[in-house]
PDB file of C-alpha atoms and ligand atoms in Angstrom:
ATOM      1  CA  MET A 117       0.000   0.000   0.000  1.00 56.00           C
ATOM      2  CA  GLU A 118       1.504   3.353  -1.057  1.00 63.00           C
ATOM      3  CA  ASN A 119       1.722   6.301   1.353  1.00 72.00           C
ATOM      4  CA  ASN A 120      -0.918   8.346  -0.372  1.00 90.00           C
ATOM      5  CA  THR A 121      -3.417   5.483  -0.668  1.00 95.00           C
ATOM      6  CA  VAL A 122      -6.803   6.898   0.287  1.00 96.00           C
ATOM      7  CA  ILE A 123      -8.973   3.878  -0.508  1.00 97.00           C
ATOM      8  CA  SER A 124      -7.884   0.301   0.030  1.00 97.00           C
ATOM      9  CA  ILE A 125     -10.298  -2.508  -0.799  1.00 98.00           C
ATOM     10  CA  ARG A 126      -9.277  -6.059   0.028  1.00 97.00           C
ATOM     11  CA  ASN A 127     -11.195  -9.138  -1.010  1.00 97.00           C
ATOM     12  CA  LEU A 128     -14.584  -7.403  -1.027  1.00 98.00           C
ATOM     13  CA  HIS A 129     -17.562  -9.714  -1.290  1.00 98.00           C
ATOM     14  CA  LYS A 130     -21.211  -8.712  -1.150  1.00 97.00           C
ATOM     15  CA  SER A 131     -24.356 -10.792  -1.548  1.00 96.00           C
ATOM     16  CA  TYR A 132     -28.000  -9.803  -1.489  1.00 95.00           C
ATOM     17  CA  LYS A 133     -30.320 -12.360   0.045  1.00 92.00           C
ATOM     18  CA  ASN A 134     -33.908 -12.717  -1.056  1.00 88.00           C
ATOM     19  CA  GLY A 135     -35.594 -15.494   0.885  1.00 89.00           C
ATOM     20  CA  ALA A 136     -33.660 -18.656   0.136  1.00 89.00           C
ATOM     21  CA  SER A 137     -31.887 -17.260  -2.922  1.00 93.00           C
ATOM     22  CA  VAL A 138     -28.518 -15.504  -2.678  1.00 93.00           C
ATOM     23  CA  ASN A 139     -27.294 -13.106  -5.365  1.00 95.00           C
ATOM     24  CA  LYS A 140     -23.493 -12.808  -5.187  1.00 96.00           C
ATOM     25  CA  VAL A 141     -22.849  -9.325  -6.522  1.00 96.00           C
ATOM     26  CA  LEU A 142     -19.201  -8.602  -5.583  1.00 97.00           C
ATOM     27  CA  LYS A 143     -16.823 -11.550  -5.749  1.00 97.00           C
ATOM     28  CA  GLY A 144     -13.433 -10.599  -4.350  1.00 97.00           C
ATOM     29  CA  VAL A 145     -12.729  -7.023  -5.442  1.00 97.00           C
ATOM     30  CA  ASN A 146      -9.223  -5.656  -4.681  1.00 97.00           C
ATOM     31  CA  ILE A 147      -8.444  -2.013  -5.431  1.00 97.00           C
ATOM     32  CA  ASP A 148      -5.985   0.596  -4.107  1.00 96.00           C
ATOM     33  CA  ILE A 149      -6.609   4.233  -4.971  1.00 96.00           C
ATOM     34  CA  GLN A 150      -4.173   7.107  -4.501  1.00 94.00           C
ATOM     35  CA  SER A 151      -5.086  10.711  -3.717  1.00 94.00           C
ATOM     36  CA  GLY A 152      -5.572  13.096  -6.601  1.00 93.00           C
ATOM     37  CA  GLN A 153      -6.790  10.401  -8.961  1.00 93.00           C
ATOM     38  CA  ILE A 154     -10.015  10.471 -10.943  1.00 94.00           C
ATOM     39  CA  ILE A 155     -11.163   6.879 -11.078  1.00 96.00           C
ATOM     40  CA  GLY A 156     -13.681   5.886 -13.715  1.00 95.00           C
ATOM     41  CA  TYR A 157     -15.535   2.858 -12.375  1.00 95.00           C
ATOM     42  CA  ILE A 158     -17.363   1.348 -15.308  1.00 93.00           C
ATOM     43  CA  GLY A 159     -19.324  -1.781 -16.109  1.00 91.00           C
ATOM     44  CA  PRO A 160     -22.580  -2.976 -17.598  1.00 88.00           C
ATOM     45  CA  ASN A 161     -25.967  -2.732 -15.869  1.00 89.00           C
ATOM     46  CA  GLY A 162     -25.996  -4.873 -12.749  1.00 91.00           C
ATOM     47  CA  ALA A 163     -22.177  -5.237 -12.644  1.00 92.00           C
ATOM     48  CA  GLY A 164     -22.008  -4.122  -9.010  1.00 95.00           C
ATOM     49  CA  LYS A 165     -20.927  -0.472  -9.404  1.00 95.00           C
ATOM     50  CA  SER A 166     -23.566   1.166  -7.197  1.00 95.00           C
ATOM     51  CA  THR A 167     -23.182  -1.592  -4.630  1.00 97.00           C
ATOM     52  CA  THR A 168     -19.431  -0.851  -4.407  1.00 97.00           C
ATOM     53  CA  VAL A 169     -20.047   2.890  -4.058  1.00 97.00           C
ATOM     54  CA  LYS A 170     -22.707   2.412  -1.372  1.00 96.00           C
ATOM     55  CA  ILE A 171     -20.344   0.153   0.591  1.00 97.00           C
ATOM     56  CA  LEU A 172     -17.463   2.645   0.320  1.00 97.00           C
ATOM     57  CA  CYS A 173     -19.733   5.459   1.548  1.00 95.00           C
ATOM     58  CA  GLY A 174     -20.869   3.445   4.559  1.00 95.00           C
ATOM     59  CA  ILE A 175     -24.462   3.142   3.341  1.00 94.00           C
ATOM     60  CA  LEU A 176     -24.348  -0.661   2.985  1.00 95.00           C
ATOM     61  CA  THR A 177     -22.631  -2.151   6.020  1.00 94.00           C
ATOM     62  CA  ASP A 178     -23.243  -5.832   5.383  1.00 95.00           C
ATOM     63  CA  PHE A 179     -20.174  -6.917   3.365  1.00 97.00           C
ATOM     64  CA  GLU A 180     -17.154  -9.211   3.649  1.00 97.00           C
ATOM     65  CA  GLY A 181     -13.579  -8.030   3.240  1.00 97.00           C
ATOM     66  CA  GLU A 182     -11.417  -5.208   4.548  1.00 97.00           C
ATOM     67  CA  ILE A 183     -11.848  -1.587   3.516  1.00 98.00           C
ATOM     68  CA  LYS A 184      -9.831   1.424   4.589  1.00 97.00           C
ATOM     69  CA  VAL A 185     -10.835   4.928   3.579  1.00 97.00           C
ATOM     70  CA  LEU A 186      -8.397   7.763   4.373  1.00 96.00           C
ATOM     71  CA  GLY A 187      -6.497   5.286   6.532  1.00 95.00           C
ATOM     72  CA  MET A 188      -9.546   4.491   8.661  1.00 97.00           C
ATOM     73  CA  ASP A 189     -11.347   1.180   8.994  1.00 97.00           C
ATOM     74  CA  LEU A 190     -14.770   1.439   7.363  1.00 96.00           C
ATOM     75  CA  ARG A 191     -16.337  -0.966   9.864  1.00 95.00           C
ATOM     76  CA  THR A 192     -15.307   0.890  13.006  1.00 95.00           C
ATOM     77  CA  GLN A 193     -14.648   4.489  11.938  1.00 96.00           C
ATOM     78  CA  ASP A 194     -17.485   5.074   9.504  1.00 94.00           C
ATOM     79  CA  ILE A 195     -18.659   8.304  11.166  1.00 92.00           C
ATOM     80  CA  ASP A 196     -15.202   9.896  10.896  1.00 94.00           C
ATOM     81  CA  ILE A 197     -14.966   8.729   7.288  1.00 95.00           C
ATOM     82  CA  LYS A 198     -18.382  10.176   6.413  1.00 94.00           C
ATOM     83  CA  LYS A 199     -17.255  13.620   7.585  1.00 92.00           C
ATOM     84  CA  ARG A 200     -14.527  13.611   4.925  1.00 95.00           C
ATOM     85  CA  ILE A 201     -16.293  12.141   1.924  1.00 96.00           C
ATOM     86  CA  GLY A 202     -19.020  13.400  -0.391  1.00 94.00           C
ATOM     87  CA  TYR A 203     -21.597  11.162  -2.063  1.00 94.00           C
ATOM     88  CA  ILE A 204     -23.481  12.195  -5.168  1.00 92.00           C
ATOM     89  CA  PRO A 205     -26.013   9.537  -6.169  1.00 88.00           C
ATOM     90  CA  GLU A 206     -27.844   9.365  -9.464  1.00 81.00           C
ATOM     91  CA  ASN A 207     -31.227   9.957  -7.886  1.00 76.00           C
ATOM     92  CA  ALA A 208     -31.757  10.884  -4.331  1.00 72.00           C
ATOM     93  CA  ALA A 209     -34.779  11.959  -2.418  1.00 76.00           C
ATOM     94  CA  LEU A 210     -34.067  15.621  -1.821  1.00 85.00           C
ATOM     95  CA  TYR A 211     -36.346  17.267   0.704  1.00 88.00           C
ATOM     96  CA  ASP A 212     -38.022  18.930  -2.205  1.00 88.00           C
ATOM     97  CA  THR A 213     -40.533  20.992  -0.275  1.00 93.00           C
ATOM     98  CA  LEU A 214     -37.471  23.020   0.762  1.00 95.00           C
ATOM     99  CA  THR A 215     -35.738  25.621  -1.386  1.00 96.00           C
ATOM    100  CA  PRO A 216     -32.101  25.045  -2.490  1.00 96.00           C
ATOM    101  CA  SER A 217     -30.960  27.651   0.057  1.00 96.00           C
ATOM    102  CA  GLU A 218     -32.791  25.924   2.896  1.00 95.00           C
ATOM    103  CA  TYR A 219     -31.706  22.443   1.858  1.00 95.00           C
ATOM    104  CA  LEU A 220     -28.034  23.328   1.391  1.00 95.00           C
ATOM    105  CA  GLN A 221     -28.034  25.249   4.679  1.00 95.00           C
ATOM    106  CA  PHE A 222     -29.385  22.109   6.363  1.00 94.00           C
ATOM    107  CA  VAL A 223     -26.719  19.885   4.712  1.00 93.00           C
ATOM    108  CA  GLY A 224     -23.945  22.322   5.678  1.00 94.00           C
ATOM    109  CA  GLU A 225     -25.146  22.401   9.283  1.00 94.00           C
ATOM    110  CA  LEU A 226     -25.218  18.593   9.383  1.00 91.00           C
ATOM    111  CA  HIS A 227     -21.543  18.728   8.441  1.00 90.00           C
ATOM    112  CA  GLY A 228     -20.887  21.145  11.302  1.00 90.00           C
ATOM    113  CA  MET A 229     -20.043  24.116   9.081  1.00 91.00           C
ATOM    114  CA  LYS A 230     -20.420  27.692  10.315  1.00 92.00           C
ATOM    115  CA  VAL A 231     -23.651  29.359   9.216  1.00 91.00           C
ATOM    116  CA  GLY A 232     -21.847  32.335   7.641  1.00 91.00           C
ATOM    117  CA  ASP A 233     -19.491  30.062   5.672  1.00 91.00           C
ATOM    118  CA  ILE A 234     -22.397  27.985   4.420  1.00 93.00           C
ATOM    119  CA  GLN A 235     -24.228  31.036   3.134  1.00 92.00           C
ATOM    120  CA  VAL A 236     -21.209  32.344   1.248  1.00 92.00           C
ATOM    121  CA  LYS A 237     -20.617  28.939  -0.336  1.00 91.00           C
ATOM    122  CA  ILE A 238     -24.270  28.434  -1.264  1.00 93.00           C
ATOM    123  CA  ALA A 239     -24.440  31.796  -3.005  1.00 92.00           C
ATOM    124  CA  ARG A 240     -21.249  31.137  -5.014  1.00 88.00           C
ATOM    125  CA  LEU A 241     -22.088  27.578  -5.969  1.00 89.00           C
ATOM    126  CA  LEU A 242     -25.674  28.331  -6.980  1.00 91.00           C
ATOM    127  CA  ASP A 243     -24.359  31.119  -9.150  1.00 89.00           C
ATOM    128  CA  LEU A 244     -21.723  28.885 -10.803  1.00 85.00           C
ATOM    129  CA  PHE A 245     -24.324  26.213 -11.542  1.00 85.00           C
ATOM    130  CA  GLU A 246     -26.686  28.862 -12.951  1.00 87.00           C
ATOM    131  CA  MET A 247     -29.219  28.215 -10.208  1.00 91.00           C
ATOM    132  CA  LYS A 248     -29.046  31.569  -8.430  1.00 93.00           C
ATOM    133  CA  SER A 249     -32.424  32.732  -9.663  1.00 95.00           C
ATOM    134  CA  HIS A 250     -34.005  29.544  -8.249  1.00 95.00           C
ATOM    135  CA  ALA A 251     -32.337  29.791  -4.842  1.00 95.00           C
ATOM    136  CA  ASN A 252     -35.581  30.504  -3.031  1.00 95.00           C
ATOM    137  CA  GLU A 253     -38.019  28.392  -5.040  1.00 96.00           C
ATOM    138  CA  ARG A 254     -39.331  25.118  -3.708  1.00 95.00           C
ATOM    139  CA  MET A 255     -37.518  22.211  -5.353  1.00 95.00           C
ATOM    140  CA  ASN A 256     -40.686  20.166  -5.961  1.00 93.00           C
ATOM    141  CA  SER A 257     -41.171  22.153  -9.161  1.00 92.00           C
ATOM    142  CA  PHE A 258     -37.589  21.547 -10.373  1.00 92.00           C
ATOM    143  CA  SER A 259     -36.602  19.447 -13.389  1.00 88.00           C
ATOM    144  CA  LYS A 260     -34.397  16.358 -12.920  1.00 86.00           C
ATOM    145  CA  GLY A 261     -31.312  18.287 -14.027  1.00 86.00           C
ATOM    146  CA  MET A 262     -31.992  21.164 -11.635  1.00 90.00           C
ATOM    147  CA  LYS A 263     -32.347  18.732  -8.749  1.00 90.00           C
ATOM    148  CA  GLN A 264     -29.157  16.977  -9.848  1.00 89.00           C
ATOM    149  CA  LYS A 265     -27.254  20.263  -9.681  1.00 90.00           C
ATOM    150  CA  ILE A 266     -28.422  20.745  -6.076  1.00 93.00           C
ATOM    151  CA  LEU A 267     -27.351  17.175  -5.257  1.00 91.00           C
ATOM    152  CA  ILE A 268     -23.895  17.847  -6.695  1.00 90.00           C
ATOM    153  CA  ILE A 269     -23.551  21.037  -4.658  1.00 92.00           C
ATOM    154  CA  SER A 270     -24.727  19.252  -1.508  1.00 93.00           C
ATOM    155  CA  GLY A 271     -22.095  16.523  -2.046  1.00 92.00           C
ATOM    156  CA  LEU A 272     -19.292  19.078  -2.371  1.00 91.00           C
ATOM    157  CA  ILE A 273     -20.288  21.804   0.078  1.00 92.00           C
ATOM    158  CA  HIS A 274     -18.231  20.489   3.022  1.00 92.00           C
ATOM    159  CA  ASN A 275     -15.051  20.302   0.893  1.00 92.00           C
ATOM    160  CA  PRO A 276     -14.644  16.514   1.113  1.00 95.00           C
ATOM    161  CA  ASP A 277     -11.324  14.752   0.450  1.00 96.00           C
ATOM    162  CA  ILE A 278     -12.958  11.980  -1.561  1.00 97.00           C
ATOM    163  CA  ILE A 279     -15.983  12.432  -3.789  1.00 96.00           C
ATOM    164  CA  PHE A 280     -18.021   9.386  -4.743  1.00 96.00           C
ATOM    165  CA  MET A 281     -20.272   9.903  -7.735  1.00 94.00           C
ATOM    166  CA  ASP A 282     -22.782   7.432  -9.119  1.00 93.00           C
ATOM    167  CA  GLU A 283     -23.926   8.509 -12.608  1.00 88.00           C
ATOM    168  CA  PRO A 284     -23.692  12.136 -11.471  1.00 84.00           C
ATOM    169  CA  LEU A 285     -24.362  13.734 -14.831  1.00 84.00           C
ATOM    170  CA  SER A 286     -27.729  12.151 -15.345  1.00 79.00           C
ATOM    171  CA  GLY A 287     -30.237  14.766 -16.452  1.00 79.00           C
ATOM    172  CA  LEU A 288     -27.698  17.585 -16.821  1.00 83.00           C
ATOM    173  CA  ASP A 289     -27.611  19.719 -19.959  1.00 83.00           C
ATOM    174  CA  ALA A 290     -24.461  20.074 -22.073  1.00 83.00           C
ATOM    175  CA  ASN A 291     -23.291  23.261 -20.314  1.00 82.00           C
ATOM    176  CA  ALA A 292     -23.679  21.752 -16.872  1.00 82.00           C
ATOM    177  CA  VAL A 293     -21.817  18.607 -17.967  1.00 85.00           C
ATOM    178  CA  ILE A 294     -18.862  20.712 -19.123  1.00 86.00           C
ATOM    179  CA  ILE A 295     -18.849  22.673 -15.865  1.00 84.00           C
ATOM    180  CA  VAL A 296     -18.963  19.515 -13.735  1.00 85.00           C
ATOM    181  CA  LYS A 297     -16.172  17.878 -15.739  1.00 86.00           C
ATOM    182  CA  ARG A 298     -13.953  20.945 -15.248  1.00 84.00           C
ATOM    183  CA  VAL A 299     -14.811  21.136 -11.547  1.00 85.00           C
ATOM    184  CA  LEU A 300     -13.802  17.487 -11.113  1.00 88.00           C
ATOM    185  CA  GLN A 301     -10.515  18.007 -12.930  1.00 88.00           C
ATOM    186  CA  GLN A 302      -9.738  21.062 -10.807  1.00 86.00           C
ATOM    187  CA  LEU A 303     -10.611  19.241  -7.577  1.00 88.00           C
ATOM    188  CA  ALA A 304      -8.300  16.358  -8.552  1.00 90.00           C
ATOM    189  CA  LYS A 305      -5.484  18.848  -9.189  1.00 89.00           C
ATOM    190  CA  GLU A 306      -5.995  20.113  -5.649  1.00 88.00           C
ATOM    191  CA  GLY A 307      -5.434  16.560  -4.370  1.00 91.00           C
ATOM    192  CA  LYS A 308      -9.050  15.432  -4.018  1.00 93.00           C
ATOM    193  CA  THR A 309      -9.879  11.928  -5.125  1.00 96.00           C
ATOM    194  CA  ILE A 310     -12.863  11.303  -7.356  1.00 96.00           C
ATOM    195  CA  PHE A 311     -14.491   7.880  -7.615  1.00 97.00           C
ATOM    196  CA  TYR A 312     -16.736   8.212 -10.629  1.00 94.00           C
ATOM    197  CA  SER A 313     -19.093   5.340 -11.368  1.00 95.00           C
ATOM    198  CA  SER A 314     -20.827   5.399 -14.714  1.00 91.00           C
ATOM    199  CA  HIS A 315     -21.639   3.565 -17.869  1.00 83.00           C
ATOM    200  CA  ILE A 316     -21.393   6.698 -20.004  1.00 81.00           C
ATOM    201  CA  MET A 317     -18.068   5.771 -21.559  1.00 81.00           C
ATOM    202  CA  ASP A 318     -17.553   9.011 -23.403  1.00 80.00           C
ATOM    203  CA  VAL A 319     -17.243  11.058 -20.208  1.00 82.00           C
ATOM    204  CA  VAL A 320     -15.246   8.425 -18.304  1.00 86.00           C
ATOM    205  CA  GLU A 321     -12.757   8.200 -21.152  1.00 83.00           C
ATOM    206  CA  LYS A 322     -12.195  11.956 -21.125  1.00 83.00           C
ATOM    207  CA  ILE A 323     -11.840  12.685 -17.425  1.00 87.00           C
ATOM    208  CA  SER A 324     -10.416   9.554 -15.780  1.00 91.00           C
ATOM    209  CA  ASP A 325      -6.753   9.074 -14.866  1.00 91.00           C
ATOM    210  CA  ARG A 326      -7.520   5.455 -14.300  1.00 94.00           C
ATOM    211  CA  ILE A 327     -10.328   3.207 -15.457  1.00 94.00           C
ATOM    212  CA  ILE A 328     -11.541   0.176 -13.564  1.00 95.00           C
ATOM    213  CA  LEU A 329     -13.875  -2.107 -15.481  1.00 93.00           C
ATOM    214  CA  ILE A 330     -16.064  -4.391 -13.416  1.00 94.00           C
ATOM    215  CA  ASP A 331     -18.459  -7.046 -14.629  1.00 92.00           C
ATOM    216  CA  ASN A 332     -20.368  -9.658 -12.716  1.00 92.00           C
ATOM    217  CA  GLY A 333     -18.679  -8.586  -9.468  1.00 95.00           C
ATOM    218  CA  VAL A 334     -15.110  -9.053 -10.726  1.00 95.00           C
ATOM    219  CA  VAL A 335     -12.547  -6.447 -11.873  1.00 95.00           C
ATOM    220  CA  LEU A 336     -11.781  -7.228 -15.519  1.00 91.00           C
ATOM    221  CA  ALA A 337      -9.407  -4.372 -16.343  1.00 90.00           C
ATOM    222  CA  ASP A 338      -7.593  -1.648 -14.401  1.00 93.00           C
ATOM    223  CA  GLY A 339      -5.315   1.003 -15.868  1.00 91.00           C
ATOM    224  CA  SER A 340      -5.096   4.325 -17.638  1.00 88.00           C
ATOM    225  CA  TYR A 341      -7.107   4.703 -20.807  1.00 83.00           C
ATOM    226  CA  ALA A 342      -3.871   4.620 -22.801  1.00 82.00           C
ATOM    227  CA  ASP A 343      -2.743   1.397 -21.054  1.00 83.00           C
ATOM    228  CA  LEU A 344      -6.057  -0.309 -21.592  1.00 81.00           C
ATOM    229  CA  ASN A 345      -6.184   0.814 -25.172  1.00 77.00           C
ATOM    230  CA  SER A 346      -2.695  -0.362 -26.054  1.00 76.00           C
ATOM    231  CA  GLU A 347      -3.206  -3.701 -24.326  1.00 70.00           C
ATOM    232  CA  SER A 348      -6.448  -4.372 -26.046  1.00 64.00           C
ATOM    233  CA  ASP A 349      -5.609  -3.008 -29.487  1.00 64.00           C
ATOM    234  CA  ASN A 350      -9.000  -1.339 -29.557  1.00 57.00           C
ATOM    235  CA  GLU A 351      -9.940   2.098 -30.760  1.00 62.00           C
ATOM    236  CA  SER A 352     -12.335   3.184 -28.074  1.00 69.00           C
ATOM    237  CA  LEU A 353     -13.271   2.409 -24.515  1.00 71.00           C
ATOM    238  CA  GLU A 354     -16.607   1.283 -25.818  1.00 73.00           C
ATOM    239  CA  ASN A 355     -14.953  -1.430 -27.914  1.00 73.00           C
ATOM    240  CA  LEU A 356     -12.805  -2.519 -25.000  1.00 73.00           C
ATOM    241  CA  PHE A 357     -15.875  -2.648 -22.791  1.00 75.00           C
ATOM    242  CA  THR A 358     -17.693  -4.760 -25.341  1.00 76.00           C
ATOM    243  CA  LYS A 359     -14.757  -7.088 -25.799  1.00 74.00           C
ATOM    244  CA  LEU A 360     -14.089  -7.663 -22.098  1.00 74.00           C
ATOM    245  CA  THR A 361     -17.688  -7.978 -21.002  1.00 75.00           C
ATOM    246  CA  GLY A 362     -18.464 -10.276 -23.913  1.00 72.00           C
ATOM    247  CA  ASN A 363     -21.431  -8.232 -25.080  1.00 67.00           C
ATOM    248  CA  SER A 364     -20.845  -8.100 -28.789  1.00 64.00           C
ATOM    249  CA  GLY A 365     -23.657  -8.270 -31.297  1.00 67.00           C
ATOM    250  CA  HIS A 366     -25.182  -4.877 -30.402  1.00 65.00           C
ATOM    251  CA  SER A 367     -26.300  -4.237 -33.986  1.00 69.00           C
ATOM    252  CA  GLU A 368     -28.092  -7.563 -34.109  1.00 73.00           C
ATOM    253  CA  THR A 369     -29.805  -6.837 -30.798  1.00 69.00           C
ATOM    254  CA  ALA A 370     -30.865  -3.371 -32.010  1.00 67.00           C
ATOM    255  CA  ASN A 371     -32.268  -4.889 -35.202  1.00 71.00           C
ATOM    256  CA  GLU A 372     -34.203  -7.492 -33.231  1.00 73.00           C
ATOM    257  CA  ILE A 373     -35.703  -4.787 -31.003  1.00 67.00           C
ATOM    258  CA  ILE A 374     -36.800  -2.811 -34.070  1.00 69.00           C
ATOM    259  CA  ASN A 375     -38.320  -5.983 -35.511  1.00 72.00           C
ATOM    260  CA  VAL A 376     -40.349  -6.516 -32.359  1.00 71.00           C
ATOM    261  CA  PHE A 377     -41.695  -2.943 -32.522  1.00 70.00           C
ATOM    262  CA  GLU A 378     -42.452  -3.032 -36.205  1.00 74.00           C
ATOM    263  CA  ASN A 379     -44.098  -6.452 -36.375  1.00 69.00           C
TER     264      ASN A 379
HETATM  265  N1  ATP B 577     -31.051  -3.579  -2.491  1.00 78.99           N
HETATM  266  C1  ATP B 577     -30.884  -4.641  -3.284  1.00 78.99           C
HETATM  267  N2  ATP B 577     -31.473  -5.820  -2.995  1.00 78.99           N
HETATM  268  C2  ATP B 577     -31.286  -6.898  -3.774  1.00 78.99           C
HETATM  269  N3  ATP B 577     -30.521  -6.914  -4.879  1.00 78.99           N
HETATM  270  C3  ATP B 577     -29.906  -5.768  -5.217  1.00 78.99           C
HETATM  271  C4  ATP B 577     -30.057  -4.577  -4.441  1.00 78.99           C
HETATM  272  N4  ATP B 577     -29.330  -3.594  -5.029  1.00 78.99           N
HETATM  273  C5  ATP B 577     -28.755  -4.136  -6.109  1.00 78.99           C
HETATM  274  N5  ATP B 577     -29.089  -5.439  -6.233  1.00 78.99           N
HETATM  275  C6  ATP B 577     -28.637  -6.363  -7.280  1.00 78.99           C
HETATM  276  O1  ATP B 577     -27.230  -6.347  -7.287  1.00 78.99           O
HETATM  277  C7  ATP B 577     -26.729  -6.412  -8.612  1.00 78.99           C
HETATM  278  C8  ATP B 577     -25.781  -5.247  -8.839  1.00 78.99           C
HETATM  279  O2  ATP B 577     -26.520  -4.035  -8.734  1.00 78.99           O
HETATM  280  P1  ATP B 577     -25.803  -2.615  -8.778  1.00 78.99           P
HETATM  281  O3  ATP B 577     -26.873  -1.601  -8.596  1.00 78.99           O
HETATM  282  O4  ATP B 577     -24.660  -2.603  -7.833  1.00 78.99           O
HETATM  283  O5  ATP B 577     -25.248  -2.614 -10.261  1.00 78.99           O
HETATM  284  P2  ATP B 577     -24.707  -1.410 -11.166  1.00 78.99           P
HETATM  285  O6  ATP B 577     -23.431  -1.883 -11.760  1.00 78.99           O
HETATM  286  O7  ATP B 577     -24.666  -0.144 -10.389  1.00 78.99           O
HETATM  287  O8  ATP B 577     -25.816  -1.336 -12.292  1.00 78.99           O
HETATM  288  P3  ATP B 577     -26.445  -0.064 -13.107  1.00 78.99           P
HETATM  289  O9  ATP B 577     -25.402   0.355 -14.077  1.00 78.99           O
HETATM  290  O10 ATP B 577     -27.627  -0.682 -13.771  1.00 78.99           O
HETATM  291  O11 ATP B 577     -26.801   0.992 -12.106  1.00 78.99           O
HETATM  292  C9  ATP B 577     -27.942  -6.436  -9.541  1.00 78.99           C
HETATM  293  O12 ATP B 577     -28.196  -7.793  -9.862  1.00 78.99           O
HETATM  294  C10 ATP B 577     -29.055  -5.894  -8.664  1.00 78.99           C
HETATM  295  O13 ATP B 577     -30.285  -6.454  -9.017  1.00 78.99           O
END
């Protein structure tokens, strides 16, 4: 384990039980992540990405294996870890009868921030995300993208050392996507670590220092985009993804779907 390792995952297993049946979702995942890295965690639907993120954020506590985050044991020091990480899920139940100002104030106070500091940060961040004019509107009238912007701000407001993101760009328009990508790159330069889980290959390819491909609960590939590309002799991450996860035949599948609709 290197000195600046901020996440260490050893032999991680996770199963979901449903009555008598057991679904083994993570099957011995081992990963070390250093500070300042943007990790693209990719894999097909059901691969185990969200499960990994929820475990690392201390949301799912029923797992096997050893995990250290920022040098602390996830099983025994989860509260201290949670103070120093941010979690941005794809969809979360915001308290949408509140306004962004009220909600973000509440989140900042939960993190123990000073009221004055929270207000300054809220004003700046809402402005940067082009949400200033909606600061005092109730969020139950917001579009998906507007709510997603508030979620992103709420995950970053306490200046976390590690930011976990699960499909964070879902619902965002092109301008917001560009802003978020730049923010992530800047945060990584400042030494923050970003764990970015997604199946939108295009974005992962562009922003990640390192790509980890998971399928069926097992890590299939781990390296920089250039490494993975040269090893696999493929032109794009999408091709590599297809090759390693064994899901070729997309055109045939698309044609079959069209046939079903048309006949
Ligand atoms: N709360 C749960 N209870 C039971 N099974 C679950 C639960 N959450 C996830 N699973 C199952 O675990 C497997 C992995 O799900 P997970 O959400 O981690 O995958 P994912 O890689 O994030 O997929 P996607 O890209 O579709 O979001 C799937 O088979 C899913 O059905």
